[in-house]
Short mmCIF file of C-alpha atoms in Angstrom, two decimals:
data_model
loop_
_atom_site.label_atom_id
_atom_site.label_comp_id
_atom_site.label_asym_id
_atom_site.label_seq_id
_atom_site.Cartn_x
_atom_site.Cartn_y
_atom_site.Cartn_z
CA UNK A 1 -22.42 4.20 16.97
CA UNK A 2 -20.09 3.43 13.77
CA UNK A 3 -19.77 5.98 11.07
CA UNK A 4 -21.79 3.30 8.70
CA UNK A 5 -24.84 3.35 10.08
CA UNK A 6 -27.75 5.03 8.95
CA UNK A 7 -28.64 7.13 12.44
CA UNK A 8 -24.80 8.37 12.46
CA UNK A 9 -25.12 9.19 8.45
CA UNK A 10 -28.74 11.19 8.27
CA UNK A 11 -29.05 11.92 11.65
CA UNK A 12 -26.15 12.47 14.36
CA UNK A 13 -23.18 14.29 11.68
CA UNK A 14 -25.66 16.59 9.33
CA UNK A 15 -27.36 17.51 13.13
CA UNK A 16 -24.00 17.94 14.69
CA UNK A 17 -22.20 19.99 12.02
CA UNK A 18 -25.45 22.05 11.26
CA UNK A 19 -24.89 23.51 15.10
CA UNK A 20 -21.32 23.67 14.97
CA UNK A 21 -22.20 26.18 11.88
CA UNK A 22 -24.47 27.76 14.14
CA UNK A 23 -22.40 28.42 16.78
CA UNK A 24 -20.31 31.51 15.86
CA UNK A 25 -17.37 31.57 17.80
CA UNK A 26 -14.14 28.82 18.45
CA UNK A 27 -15.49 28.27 22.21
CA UNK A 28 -18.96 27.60 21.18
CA UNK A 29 -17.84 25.45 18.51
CA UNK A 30 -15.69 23.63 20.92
CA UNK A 31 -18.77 22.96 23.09
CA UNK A 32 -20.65 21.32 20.25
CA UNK A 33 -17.96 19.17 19.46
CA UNK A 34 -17.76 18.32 23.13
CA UNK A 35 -21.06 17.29 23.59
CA UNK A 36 -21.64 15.90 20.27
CA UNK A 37 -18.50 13.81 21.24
CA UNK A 38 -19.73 12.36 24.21
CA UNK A 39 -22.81 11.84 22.79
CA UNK A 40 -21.42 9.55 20.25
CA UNK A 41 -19.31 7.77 22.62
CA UNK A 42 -22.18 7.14 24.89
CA UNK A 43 -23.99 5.56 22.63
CA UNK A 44 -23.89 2.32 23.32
CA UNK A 45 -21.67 2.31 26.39
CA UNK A 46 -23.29 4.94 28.71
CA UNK A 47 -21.21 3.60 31.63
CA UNK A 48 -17.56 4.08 30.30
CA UNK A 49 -17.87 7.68 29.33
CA UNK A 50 -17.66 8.10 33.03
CA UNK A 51 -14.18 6.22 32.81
CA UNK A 52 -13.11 8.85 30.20
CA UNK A 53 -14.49 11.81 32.14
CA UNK A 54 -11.86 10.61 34.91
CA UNK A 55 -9.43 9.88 32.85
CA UNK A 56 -9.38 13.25 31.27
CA UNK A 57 -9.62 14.87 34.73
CA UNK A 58 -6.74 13.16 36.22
CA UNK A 59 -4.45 13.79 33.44
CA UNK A 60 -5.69 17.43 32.92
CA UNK A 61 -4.72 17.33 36.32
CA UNK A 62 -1.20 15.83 36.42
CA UNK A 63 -0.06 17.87 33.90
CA UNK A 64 -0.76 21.60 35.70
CA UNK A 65 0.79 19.60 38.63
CA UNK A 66 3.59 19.01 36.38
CA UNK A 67 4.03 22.49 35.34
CA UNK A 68 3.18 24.45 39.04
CA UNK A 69 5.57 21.51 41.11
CA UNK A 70 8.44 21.75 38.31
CA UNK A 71 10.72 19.65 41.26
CA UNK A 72 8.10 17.29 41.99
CA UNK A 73 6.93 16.81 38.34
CA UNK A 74 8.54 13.11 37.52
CA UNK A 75 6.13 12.16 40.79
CA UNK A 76 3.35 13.52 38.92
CA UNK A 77 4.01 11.77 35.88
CA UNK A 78 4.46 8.41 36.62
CA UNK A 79 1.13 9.12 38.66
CA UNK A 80 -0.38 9.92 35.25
CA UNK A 81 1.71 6.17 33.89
CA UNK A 82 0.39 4.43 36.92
CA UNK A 83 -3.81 6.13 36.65
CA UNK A 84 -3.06 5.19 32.52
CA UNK A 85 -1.50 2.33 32.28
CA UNK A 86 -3.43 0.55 35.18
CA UNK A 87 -6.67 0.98 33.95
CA UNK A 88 -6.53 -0.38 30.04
CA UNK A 89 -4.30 -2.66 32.40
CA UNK A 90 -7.74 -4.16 34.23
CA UNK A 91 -9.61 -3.29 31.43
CA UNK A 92 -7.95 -4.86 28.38
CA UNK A 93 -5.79 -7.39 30.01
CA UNK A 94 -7.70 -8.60 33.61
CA UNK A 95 -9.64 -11.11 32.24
CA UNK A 96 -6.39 -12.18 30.14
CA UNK A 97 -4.15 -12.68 33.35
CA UNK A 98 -6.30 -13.97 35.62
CA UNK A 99 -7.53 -16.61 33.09
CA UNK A 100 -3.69 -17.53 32.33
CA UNK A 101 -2.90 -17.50 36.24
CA UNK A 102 -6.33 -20.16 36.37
CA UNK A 103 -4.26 -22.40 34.22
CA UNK A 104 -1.04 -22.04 35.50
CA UNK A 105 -2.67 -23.38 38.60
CA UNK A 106 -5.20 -26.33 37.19
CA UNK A 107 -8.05 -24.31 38.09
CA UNK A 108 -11.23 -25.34 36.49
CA UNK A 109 -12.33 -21.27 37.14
CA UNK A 110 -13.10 -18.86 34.53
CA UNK A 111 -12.47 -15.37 34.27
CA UNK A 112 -14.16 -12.71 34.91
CA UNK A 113 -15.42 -11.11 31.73
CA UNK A 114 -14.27 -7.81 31.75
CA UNK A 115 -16.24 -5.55 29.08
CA UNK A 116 -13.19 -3.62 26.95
CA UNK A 117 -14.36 0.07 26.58
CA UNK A 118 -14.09 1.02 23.58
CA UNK A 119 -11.69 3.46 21.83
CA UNK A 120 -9.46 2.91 25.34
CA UNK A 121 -6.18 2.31 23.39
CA UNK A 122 -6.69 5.23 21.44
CA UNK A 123 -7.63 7.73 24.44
CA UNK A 124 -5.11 6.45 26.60
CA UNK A 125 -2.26 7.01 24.63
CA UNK A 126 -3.30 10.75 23.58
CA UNK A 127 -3.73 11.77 27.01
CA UNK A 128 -0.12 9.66 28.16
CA UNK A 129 1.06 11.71 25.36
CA UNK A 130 0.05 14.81 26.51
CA UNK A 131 1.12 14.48 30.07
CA UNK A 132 4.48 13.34 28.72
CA UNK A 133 5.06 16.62 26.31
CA UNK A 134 4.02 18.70 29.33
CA UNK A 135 6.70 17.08 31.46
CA UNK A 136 9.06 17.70 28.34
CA UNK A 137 8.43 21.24 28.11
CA UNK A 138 6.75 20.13 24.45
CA UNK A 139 3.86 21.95 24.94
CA UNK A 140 1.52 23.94 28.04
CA UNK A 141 -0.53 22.29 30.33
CA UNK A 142 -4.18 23.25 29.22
CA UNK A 143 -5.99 24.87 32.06
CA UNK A 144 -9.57 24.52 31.25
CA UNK A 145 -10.84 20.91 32.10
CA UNK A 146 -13.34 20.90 29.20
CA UNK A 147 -10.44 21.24 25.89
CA UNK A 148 -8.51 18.09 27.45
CA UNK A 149 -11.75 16.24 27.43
CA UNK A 150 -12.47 17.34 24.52
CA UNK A 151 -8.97 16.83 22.35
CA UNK A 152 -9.35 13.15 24.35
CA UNK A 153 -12.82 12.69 22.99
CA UNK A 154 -13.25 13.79 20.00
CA UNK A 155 -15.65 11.85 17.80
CA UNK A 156 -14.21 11.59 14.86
CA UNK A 157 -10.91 9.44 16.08
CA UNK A 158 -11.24 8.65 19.66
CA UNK A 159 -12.56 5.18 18.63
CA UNK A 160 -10.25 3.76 16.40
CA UNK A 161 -7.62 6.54 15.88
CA UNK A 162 -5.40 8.04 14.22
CA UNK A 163 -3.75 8.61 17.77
CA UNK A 164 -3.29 12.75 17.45
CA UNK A 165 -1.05 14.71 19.65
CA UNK A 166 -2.38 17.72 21.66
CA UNK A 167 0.81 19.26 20.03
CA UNK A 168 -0.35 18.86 16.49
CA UNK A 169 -3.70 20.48 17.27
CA UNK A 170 -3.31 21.87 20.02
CA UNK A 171 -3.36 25.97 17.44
CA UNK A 172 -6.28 24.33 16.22
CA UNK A 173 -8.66 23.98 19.33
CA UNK A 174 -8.21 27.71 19.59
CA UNK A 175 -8.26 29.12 16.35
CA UNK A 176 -9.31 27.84 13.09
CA UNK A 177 -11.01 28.68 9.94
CA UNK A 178 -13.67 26.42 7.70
CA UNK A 179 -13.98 27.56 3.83
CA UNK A 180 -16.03 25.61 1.14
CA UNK A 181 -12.49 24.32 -0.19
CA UNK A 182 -11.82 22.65 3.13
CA UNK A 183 -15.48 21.50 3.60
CA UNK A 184 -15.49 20.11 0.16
CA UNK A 185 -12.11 18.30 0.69
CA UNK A 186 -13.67 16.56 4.13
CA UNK A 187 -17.19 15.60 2.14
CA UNK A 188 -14.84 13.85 -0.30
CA UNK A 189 -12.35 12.17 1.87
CA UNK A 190 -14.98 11.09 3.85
CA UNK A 191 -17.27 9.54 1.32
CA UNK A 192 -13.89 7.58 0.08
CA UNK A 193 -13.31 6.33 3.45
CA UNK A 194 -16.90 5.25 3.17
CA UNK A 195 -17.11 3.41 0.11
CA UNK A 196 -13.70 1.96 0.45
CA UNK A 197 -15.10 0.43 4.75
CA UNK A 198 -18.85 -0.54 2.99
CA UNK A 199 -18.04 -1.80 -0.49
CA UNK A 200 -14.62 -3.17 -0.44
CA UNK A 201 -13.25 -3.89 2.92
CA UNK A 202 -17.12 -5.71 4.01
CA UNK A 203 -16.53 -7.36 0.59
CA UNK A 204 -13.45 -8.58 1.40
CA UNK A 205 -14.63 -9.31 5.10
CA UNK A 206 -17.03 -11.82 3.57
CA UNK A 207 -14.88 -13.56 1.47
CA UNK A 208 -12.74 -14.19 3.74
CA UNK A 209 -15.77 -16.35 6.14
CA UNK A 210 -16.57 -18.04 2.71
CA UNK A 211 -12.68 -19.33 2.07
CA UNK A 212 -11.66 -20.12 5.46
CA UNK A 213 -14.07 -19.89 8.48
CA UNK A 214 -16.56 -17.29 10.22
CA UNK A 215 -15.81 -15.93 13.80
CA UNK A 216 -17.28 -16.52 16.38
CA UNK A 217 -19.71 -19.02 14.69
CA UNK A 218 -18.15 -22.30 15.99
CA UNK A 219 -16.26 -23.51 18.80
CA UNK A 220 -12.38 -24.36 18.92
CA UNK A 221 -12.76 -28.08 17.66
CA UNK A 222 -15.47 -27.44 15.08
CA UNK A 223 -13.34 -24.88 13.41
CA UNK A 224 -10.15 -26.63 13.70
CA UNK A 225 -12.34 -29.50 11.44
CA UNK A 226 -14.08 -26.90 9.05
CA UNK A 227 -10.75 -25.30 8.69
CA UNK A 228 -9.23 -28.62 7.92
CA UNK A 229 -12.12 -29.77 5.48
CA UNK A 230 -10.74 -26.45 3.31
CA UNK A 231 -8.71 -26.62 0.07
CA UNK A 232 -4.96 -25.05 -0.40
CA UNK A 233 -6.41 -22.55 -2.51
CA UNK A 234 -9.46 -21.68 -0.66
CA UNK A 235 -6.94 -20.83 2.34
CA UNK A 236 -4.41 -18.87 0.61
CA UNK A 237 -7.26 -16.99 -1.40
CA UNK A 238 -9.05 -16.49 2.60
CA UNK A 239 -5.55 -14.47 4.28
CA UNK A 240 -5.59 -12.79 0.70
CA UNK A 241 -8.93 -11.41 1.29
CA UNK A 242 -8.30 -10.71 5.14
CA UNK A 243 -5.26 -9.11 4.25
CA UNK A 244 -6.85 -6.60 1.77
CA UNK A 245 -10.01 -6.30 4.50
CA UNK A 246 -7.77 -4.70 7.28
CA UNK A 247 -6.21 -2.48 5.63
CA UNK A 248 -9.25 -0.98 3.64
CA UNK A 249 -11.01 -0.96 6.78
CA UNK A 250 -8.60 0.67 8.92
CA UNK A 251 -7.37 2.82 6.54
CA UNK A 252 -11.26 3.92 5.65
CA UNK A 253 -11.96 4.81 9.24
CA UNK A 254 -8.79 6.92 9.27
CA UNK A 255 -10.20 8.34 5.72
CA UNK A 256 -13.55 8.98 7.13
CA UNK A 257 -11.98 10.77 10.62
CA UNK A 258 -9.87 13.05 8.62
CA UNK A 259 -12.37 14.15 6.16
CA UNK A 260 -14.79 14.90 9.20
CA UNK A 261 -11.77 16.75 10.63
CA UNK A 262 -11.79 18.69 7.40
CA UNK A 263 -15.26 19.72 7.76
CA UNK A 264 -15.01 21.73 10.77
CA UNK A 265 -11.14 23.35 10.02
CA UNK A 266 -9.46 20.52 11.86
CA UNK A 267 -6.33 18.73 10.33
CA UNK A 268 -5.08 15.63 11.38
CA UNK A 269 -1.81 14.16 10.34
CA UNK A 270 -2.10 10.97 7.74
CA UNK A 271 -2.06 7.40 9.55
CA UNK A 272 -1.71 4.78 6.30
CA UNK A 273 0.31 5.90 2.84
CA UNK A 274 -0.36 2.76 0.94
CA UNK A 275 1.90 -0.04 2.92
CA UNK A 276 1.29 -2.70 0.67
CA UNK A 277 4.20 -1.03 -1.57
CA UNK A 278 6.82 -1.13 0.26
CA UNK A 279 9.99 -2.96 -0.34
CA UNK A 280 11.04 -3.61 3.25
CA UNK A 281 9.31 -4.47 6.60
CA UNK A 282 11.23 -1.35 7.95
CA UNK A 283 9.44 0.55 5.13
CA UNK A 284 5.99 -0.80 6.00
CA UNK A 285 5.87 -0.20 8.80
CA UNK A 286 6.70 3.41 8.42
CA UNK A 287 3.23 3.50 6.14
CA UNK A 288 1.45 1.65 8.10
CA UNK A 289 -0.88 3.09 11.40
CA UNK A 290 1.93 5.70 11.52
CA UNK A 291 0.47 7.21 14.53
CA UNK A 292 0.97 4.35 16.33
CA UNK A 293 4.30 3.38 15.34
CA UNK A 294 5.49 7.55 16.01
CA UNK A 295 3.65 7.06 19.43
CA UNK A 296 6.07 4.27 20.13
CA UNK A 297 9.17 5.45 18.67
CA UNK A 298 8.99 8.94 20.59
CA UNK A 299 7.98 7.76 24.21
CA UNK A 300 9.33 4.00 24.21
CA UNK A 301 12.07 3.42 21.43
CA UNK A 302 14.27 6.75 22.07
CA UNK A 303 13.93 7.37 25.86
CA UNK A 304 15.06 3.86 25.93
CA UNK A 305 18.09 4.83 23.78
CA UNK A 306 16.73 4.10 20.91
CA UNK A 307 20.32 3.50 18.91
CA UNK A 308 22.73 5.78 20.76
CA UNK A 309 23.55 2.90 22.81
CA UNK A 310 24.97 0.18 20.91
CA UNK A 311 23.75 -3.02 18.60
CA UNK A 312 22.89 -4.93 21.91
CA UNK A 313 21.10 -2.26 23.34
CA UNK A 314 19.15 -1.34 19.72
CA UNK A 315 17.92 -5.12 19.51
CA UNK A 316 16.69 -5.14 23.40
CA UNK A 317 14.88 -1.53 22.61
CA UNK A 318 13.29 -2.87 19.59
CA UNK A 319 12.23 -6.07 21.51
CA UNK A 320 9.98 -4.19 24.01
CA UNK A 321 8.96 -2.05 21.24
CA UNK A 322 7.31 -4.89 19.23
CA UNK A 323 6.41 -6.34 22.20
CA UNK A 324 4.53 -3.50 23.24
CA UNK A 325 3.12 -3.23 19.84
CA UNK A 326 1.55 -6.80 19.64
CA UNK A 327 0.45 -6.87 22.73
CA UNK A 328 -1.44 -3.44 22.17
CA UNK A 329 -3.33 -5.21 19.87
CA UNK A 330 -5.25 -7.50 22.02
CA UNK A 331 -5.03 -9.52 25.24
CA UNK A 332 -4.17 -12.80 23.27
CA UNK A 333 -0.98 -14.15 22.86
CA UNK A 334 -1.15 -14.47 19.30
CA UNK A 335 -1.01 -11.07 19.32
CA UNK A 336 2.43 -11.05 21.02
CA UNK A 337 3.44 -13.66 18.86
CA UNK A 338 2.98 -11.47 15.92
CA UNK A 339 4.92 -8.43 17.46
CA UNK A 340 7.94 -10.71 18.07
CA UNK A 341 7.53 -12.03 14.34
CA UNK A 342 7.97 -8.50 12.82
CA UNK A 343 10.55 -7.94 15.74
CA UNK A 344 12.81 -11.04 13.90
CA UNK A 345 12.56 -9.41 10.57
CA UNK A 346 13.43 -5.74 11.40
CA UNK A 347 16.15 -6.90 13.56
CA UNK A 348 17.30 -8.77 10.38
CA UNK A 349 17.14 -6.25 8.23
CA UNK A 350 18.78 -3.76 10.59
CA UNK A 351 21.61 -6.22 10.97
CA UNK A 352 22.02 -7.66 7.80
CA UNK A 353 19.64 -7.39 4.32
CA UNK A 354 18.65 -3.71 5.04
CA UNK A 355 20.82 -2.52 2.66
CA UNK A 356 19.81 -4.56 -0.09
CA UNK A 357 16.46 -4.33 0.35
CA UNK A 358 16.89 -0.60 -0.99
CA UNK A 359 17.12 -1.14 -4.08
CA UNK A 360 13.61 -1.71 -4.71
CA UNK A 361 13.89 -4.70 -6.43
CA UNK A 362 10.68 -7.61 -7.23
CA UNK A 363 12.51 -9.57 -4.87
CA UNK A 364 12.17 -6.91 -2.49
CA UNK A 365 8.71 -6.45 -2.75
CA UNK A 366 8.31 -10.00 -3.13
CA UNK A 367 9.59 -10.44 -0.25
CA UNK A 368 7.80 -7.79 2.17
CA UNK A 369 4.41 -9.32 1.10
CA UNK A 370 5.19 -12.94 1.61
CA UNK A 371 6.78 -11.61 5.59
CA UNK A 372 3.17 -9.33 5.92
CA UNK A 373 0.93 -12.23 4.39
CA UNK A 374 2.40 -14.27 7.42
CA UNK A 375 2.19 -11.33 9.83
CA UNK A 376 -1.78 -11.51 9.28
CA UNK A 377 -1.59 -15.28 9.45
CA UNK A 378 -0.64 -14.76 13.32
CA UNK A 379 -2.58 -11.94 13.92
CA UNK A 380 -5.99 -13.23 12.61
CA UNK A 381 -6.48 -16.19 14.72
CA UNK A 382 -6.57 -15.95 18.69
CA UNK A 383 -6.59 -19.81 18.74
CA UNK A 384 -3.28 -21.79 18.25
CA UNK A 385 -4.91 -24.83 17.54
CA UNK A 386 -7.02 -23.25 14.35
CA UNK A 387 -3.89 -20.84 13.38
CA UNK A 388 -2.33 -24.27 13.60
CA UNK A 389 -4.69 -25.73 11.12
CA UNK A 390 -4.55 -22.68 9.09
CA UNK A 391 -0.93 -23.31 8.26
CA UNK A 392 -0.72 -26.94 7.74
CA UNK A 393 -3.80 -26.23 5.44
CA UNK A 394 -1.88 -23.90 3.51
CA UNK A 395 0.88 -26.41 2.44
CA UNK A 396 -1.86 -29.78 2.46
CA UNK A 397 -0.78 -31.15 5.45
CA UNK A 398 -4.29 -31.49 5.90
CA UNK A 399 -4.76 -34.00 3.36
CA UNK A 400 -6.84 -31.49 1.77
CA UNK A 401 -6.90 -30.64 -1.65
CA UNK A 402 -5.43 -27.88 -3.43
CA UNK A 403 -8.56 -26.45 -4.88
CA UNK A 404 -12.79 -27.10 -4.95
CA UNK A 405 -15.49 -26.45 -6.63
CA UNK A 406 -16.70 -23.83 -3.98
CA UNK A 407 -13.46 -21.86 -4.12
CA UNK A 408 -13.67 -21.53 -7.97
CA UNK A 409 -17.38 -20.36 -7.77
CA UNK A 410 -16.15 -17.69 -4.98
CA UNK A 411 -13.25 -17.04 -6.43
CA UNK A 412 -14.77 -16.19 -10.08
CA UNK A 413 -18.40 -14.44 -8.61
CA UNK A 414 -15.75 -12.04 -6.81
CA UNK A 415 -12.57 -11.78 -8.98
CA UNK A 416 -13.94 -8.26 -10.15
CA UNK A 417 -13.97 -6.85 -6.59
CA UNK A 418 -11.06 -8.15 -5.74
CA UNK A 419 -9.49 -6.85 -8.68
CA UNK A 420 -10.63 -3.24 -7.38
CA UNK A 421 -9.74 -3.95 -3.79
CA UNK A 422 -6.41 -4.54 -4.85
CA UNK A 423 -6.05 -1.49 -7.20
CA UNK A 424 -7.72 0.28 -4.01
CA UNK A 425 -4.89 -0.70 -1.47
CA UNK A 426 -2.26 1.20 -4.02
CA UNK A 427 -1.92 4.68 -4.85
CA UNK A 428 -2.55 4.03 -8.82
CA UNK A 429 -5.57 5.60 -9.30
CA UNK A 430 -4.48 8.81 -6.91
CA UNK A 431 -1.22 9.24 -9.20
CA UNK A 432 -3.26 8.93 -12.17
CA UNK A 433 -5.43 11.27 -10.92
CA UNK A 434 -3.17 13.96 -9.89
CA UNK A 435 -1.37 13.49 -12.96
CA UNK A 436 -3.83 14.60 -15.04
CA UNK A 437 -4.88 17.36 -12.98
CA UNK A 438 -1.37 19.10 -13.02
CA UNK A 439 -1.04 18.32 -16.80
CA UNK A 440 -4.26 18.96 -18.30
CA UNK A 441 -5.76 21.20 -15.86
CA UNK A 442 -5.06 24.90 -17.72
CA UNK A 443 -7.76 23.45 -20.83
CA UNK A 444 -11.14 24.36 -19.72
CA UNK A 445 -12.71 21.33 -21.03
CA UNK A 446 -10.97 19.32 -18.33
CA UNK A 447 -11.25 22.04 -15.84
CA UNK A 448 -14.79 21.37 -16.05
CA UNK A 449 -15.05 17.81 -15.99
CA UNK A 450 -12.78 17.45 -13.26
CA UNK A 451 -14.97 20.15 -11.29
CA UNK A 452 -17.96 17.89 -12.53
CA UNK A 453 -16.56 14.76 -11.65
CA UNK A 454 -15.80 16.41 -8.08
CA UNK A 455 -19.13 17.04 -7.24
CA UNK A 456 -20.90 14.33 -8.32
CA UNK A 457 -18.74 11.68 -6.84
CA UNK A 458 -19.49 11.89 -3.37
CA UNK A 459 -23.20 11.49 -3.82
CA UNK A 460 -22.30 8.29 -6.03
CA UNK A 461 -19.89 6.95 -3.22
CA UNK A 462 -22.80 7.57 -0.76
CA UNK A 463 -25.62 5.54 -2.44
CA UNK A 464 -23.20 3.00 -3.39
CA UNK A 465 -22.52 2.76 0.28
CA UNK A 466 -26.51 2.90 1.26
CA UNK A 467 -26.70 -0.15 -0.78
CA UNK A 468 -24.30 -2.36 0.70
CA UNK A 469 -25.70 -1.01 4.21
CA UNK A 470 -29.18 -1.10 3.99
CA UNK A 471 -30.15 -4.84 5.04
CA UNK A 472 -26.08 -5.43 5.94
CA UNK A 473 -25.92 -6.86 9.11
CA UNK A 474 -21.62 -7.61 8.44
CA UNK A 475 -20.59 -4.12 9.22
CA UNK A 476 -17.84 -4.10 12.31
CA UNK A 477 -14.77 -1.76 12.20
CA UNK A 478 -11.86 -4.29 13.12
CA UNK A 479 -9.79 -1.92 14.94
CA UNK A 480 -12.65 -1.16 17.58
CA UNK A 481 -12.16 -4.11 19.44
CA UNK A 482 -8.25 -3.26 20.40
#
C-alpha cells in the first residue's frame, strides 16, 4: 500500500484516524496505530511483517539486556549489530554476493532471487539506533514489547523514512496532545506532499522514460542502442527531469509522513530543506535525507573519530562513511560508485576549496549542481554499459545529434511543468508566502483570504492529485526499493 492510492486515501487513513479519535486515551491510541501499522505493512507482503515482529523483539530485547547486564552490555550490543546487520545483510545484499562470487568463478549459475522487504533500511536503522542510545545511556530501554514495535512500525515512515530516533519521540508515544491547529497543519502538509509525489515528481518520472529510456522495459543491449539512438539534448533534458523526480518524490513522501504525524500529535524532525540551493556538496548534503546523513554521522563518522584524529584519519572515516552511504542505497555497484564520487568532492572541499565555496558565489552554486547532476548520472543506472552510453551520449560520442524533433515536441508540451517543478524544488514560493503573512497579516482583508486560501487548498491539491491517479498506472515511490 502507497499513500497514492485510492484504498489508502478513502479507505485505510480516514478509517484509521477516525478510531484513533475514538480511542480516548494515549495507550489505546497507541494500539490503533499499532495495528493500523501492521496492517499497512502487511499489505502486500504478509510474510515479512513476521521478519519485523522479530526484529522488534530481539532488539526490545537486547536493549533491557543492555540495561539489567550493565558489564555484559557491549556483548549484547553487537548481538543486536550481528541480528541487524545480518539480516538486511541476506536480504538486501545475498543475491548481490553470491551472483558476484558466480562470476568471480565462471559460473554460468544465477542467483537466488532474494525478495527485499520493504521499508528494511528504514526499520533497521531505527531499531540499531535505539539499541545503540540504550547502550549510551541516551535514553531507557522500553519495557513493553508492543511501543518498540510500534515506534519500529509506524505507518507513516517505516517505508521510506525519515529514519526517527526513539529519542526524538520517545515523550511523544506517552503523552501527546492533537488540536485543530495541529490537525489542520498535517491535512496541509500532507496534501503538499501529495500533489508535489502525483503531479510533479510522476510528471517528471515520465519525462524522463520519454528523453532517455524506460526501466525495466528492455534488456542491457537494447537499451544501450535506444540510449545511443538519443540526441545530446534529449539526454541532458532526461537527468534534468530525473534529477527534479527524486527529489520531489522523496521529499513528498517525507511531506506526506510528517503531515500524517501531525494529525495524531506526533512530530517528526524535517528530512529535505531544499538541497538544490546549496553552494557546496558539504552543504547539500546537510539538506538533503538529513536523517540519514545524522544516522551516519552519530553512530559511524564520530565513534570512528570523526576529526579528533588527524587529516589521515578524517579522509579514511569519511571513506567508510560514503561507502556505507552508497552502498545503503542498493546492492549494485553503481551505487558504491556514487558514494565514493561524493566521497572525492567532500574530501576536496574539506582539504582545499571549502573555504571558498562560502561565499556563495554563481560559481558556487554552479558548481554544486553540475557535481549533483553527475551524482544522479551514477546513481540512476545499475548497468555500466547503459550509464556508459548515457555519458558518451551526453557529449555526442554517440554520433548522435545534439537535438530532434521528438525532444522539442517533449520539451515544449512540458516546459510549463517543468517550469513549476523547478520553482517546486526551491523554497520561493514558501518565503513569499511567509512573507506576506508576517507583513500583511494584522489587515483583516488578508487575514481572511489567507484563512480562505488555507482551507480551500487542500481539497484543490487532492482532486488535482485524483486526476493524475485515477487511470495512472506510473505511480512508484523511488525510495521503496532501497
Amino acid at each position: 500500500m502507497v499513500f497514492t492510492s485510492l484504498p489508502f486515501l478513502f479507505l485505510f487513513l480516514p478509517i484509521c484516524i477516525i478510531c484513533y479519535l475514538i480511542a480516548n486515551t494515549t495507550k489505546k491510541r497507541n494500539i490503533v496505530l499499532l495495528i493500523f501499522s501492521l496492517i499497512f505493512y502487511a499489505w502486500g507482503e504478509p510474510v515479512y511483517v513476521l521478519l519485523l515482529l522479530f526484529m522488534s523483539f530481539a532488539d526490545w530485547l537486547f536493549a533491557i539486556c543492555i540495561e539489567k547486564y550493565n558489564e555484559k552490555k557491549k556483548v549484547f550490543l553487537i548481538l543486536s549489530c550481528i541480528v541487524n546487520l545480518g539480516l538486511i545483510g541476506i536480504f538486501k545484499y545475498g543475491s548481490f554476493v553470491i551472483s558476484n562470487i558466480y562470476n568471480i568463478f565462471g559460473s554460468d549459475k544465477s542467483a537466488p532471487n532474494i525478495l527485499l522487504p520493504i521499508g528494511i533500511s528504514f526499520y533497521t536503522f531505527q531499531l540499531l539506533s535505539y539499541v545503540i542510545d540504550v547502550y549510551r545511556g541516551d535514553v531507557k530501554a522500553q519495557k513493553k514489547y508492543y511501543i518498540v514495535l510500534l515506534y519500529a512500525s509506524l505507518f507513516h515512515q517505516c517505508i521510506a523514512g525519515p529514519i526517527v530516533r526513539y529519542a526524538d519521540i520517545e515523550e511523544q508515544l506517552f503523552n501527546r496532545n492533537i488540536n485543530i491547529y495541529k490537525v489542520h497543519e498535517g491535512i496541509n502538509r500532507f496534501c503538499t506532499g501529495l500533489v508535489k509525489k502525483t503531479v510533479l515528481a510522476n510528471t517528471c518520472g515520465k519525462l524522463f522514460e520519454v528523453f532517455v529510456v524506460a526501466d525495466n522495459q528492455i534488456n542491457t543491449n537494447e537499451a544501450v542502442s535506444f540510449v545511443s539512438g538519443k540526441s545530446v539534448l534529449s539526454l541532458w533534458l532526461g537527468i534534468f527531469a530525473f534529477s527534479l523526480q527524486i527529489y520531489l518524490d522523496f521529499s513528498a513522501y517525507s511531506d506526506m509522513a510528517i503531515g500524517m504525524g501531525k494529525m495524531i500529535g506526533l512530530e517528526y524532525k524535517e528530512n529535505f530543506n531544499y538541497p538544490y540551493i546549496s553552494y557546496s556538496v558539504t552543504e547539500f548534503w546537510r539538506r538533503w535525507h538529513i536523517s540519514l546523513g545524522t544516522f551516519f554521522r552519530d553512530y559511524v563518522y564520530i565513534p570512528l573519530g570523526g576529526n579528533r584524529k588527524g587529516k589521515g584519519r578524517t579522509i579514511f572515516n569519511m571513506f567508510v562513511v560514503w561507502s556505507l552511504t552508497g552502498i545503503w542505497h542498493g546492492a549494485s555497484w553503481n551505487y558504491l560508485l556514487w558514494g565514493l564520487y561524493f566521497f572525492v568532492f567532500l574530501v576536496i572541499e574539506k582539504l582545499w576549496i571549502g573555504d571558498k565555496l562560502k561565499n556563495k558565489s554563481f560559481i558556487s552554486h554552479l558548481y554544486l549542481i553540475i557535481v549533483i547532476y553527475f551524482g544522479w548520472v551514477i546513481f540512476k543506472f545499475e548497468n555500466f554499459k547503459v550509464l556508459a552510453a548515457v555519458i558518451r551520449g551526453m557529449f555526442a560520442a554517440n554520433n548522435n545529434h545534439f537535438s530532434d524533433f521528438e525532444t522539442m515536441t517533449s520539451l515544449k508540451a512540458n516546459i510549463f511543468i517543468i517550469f513549476i517543478a523547478i520553482i517546486a524544488s526551491t523554497p520561493l514560493v514558501k518565503n513569499i508566502v511567509n512573507r506576506i503573512r508576517f507583513n500583511i497579516s494584522d489587515t483583516m482583508s488578508f487575514s481572511l483570504v489567507y484563512k480562505v486560501g488555507s482551507v480551500i487548498m487542500p481539497p484543490i491539491a487532492l482532486l488535482l492529485s485524483l486526476i493524475n491517479i485515477v487511470g495512472n498506472t506510473y505511480n512508484p515511490f523511488l525510495y521503496f526499493q532501497f
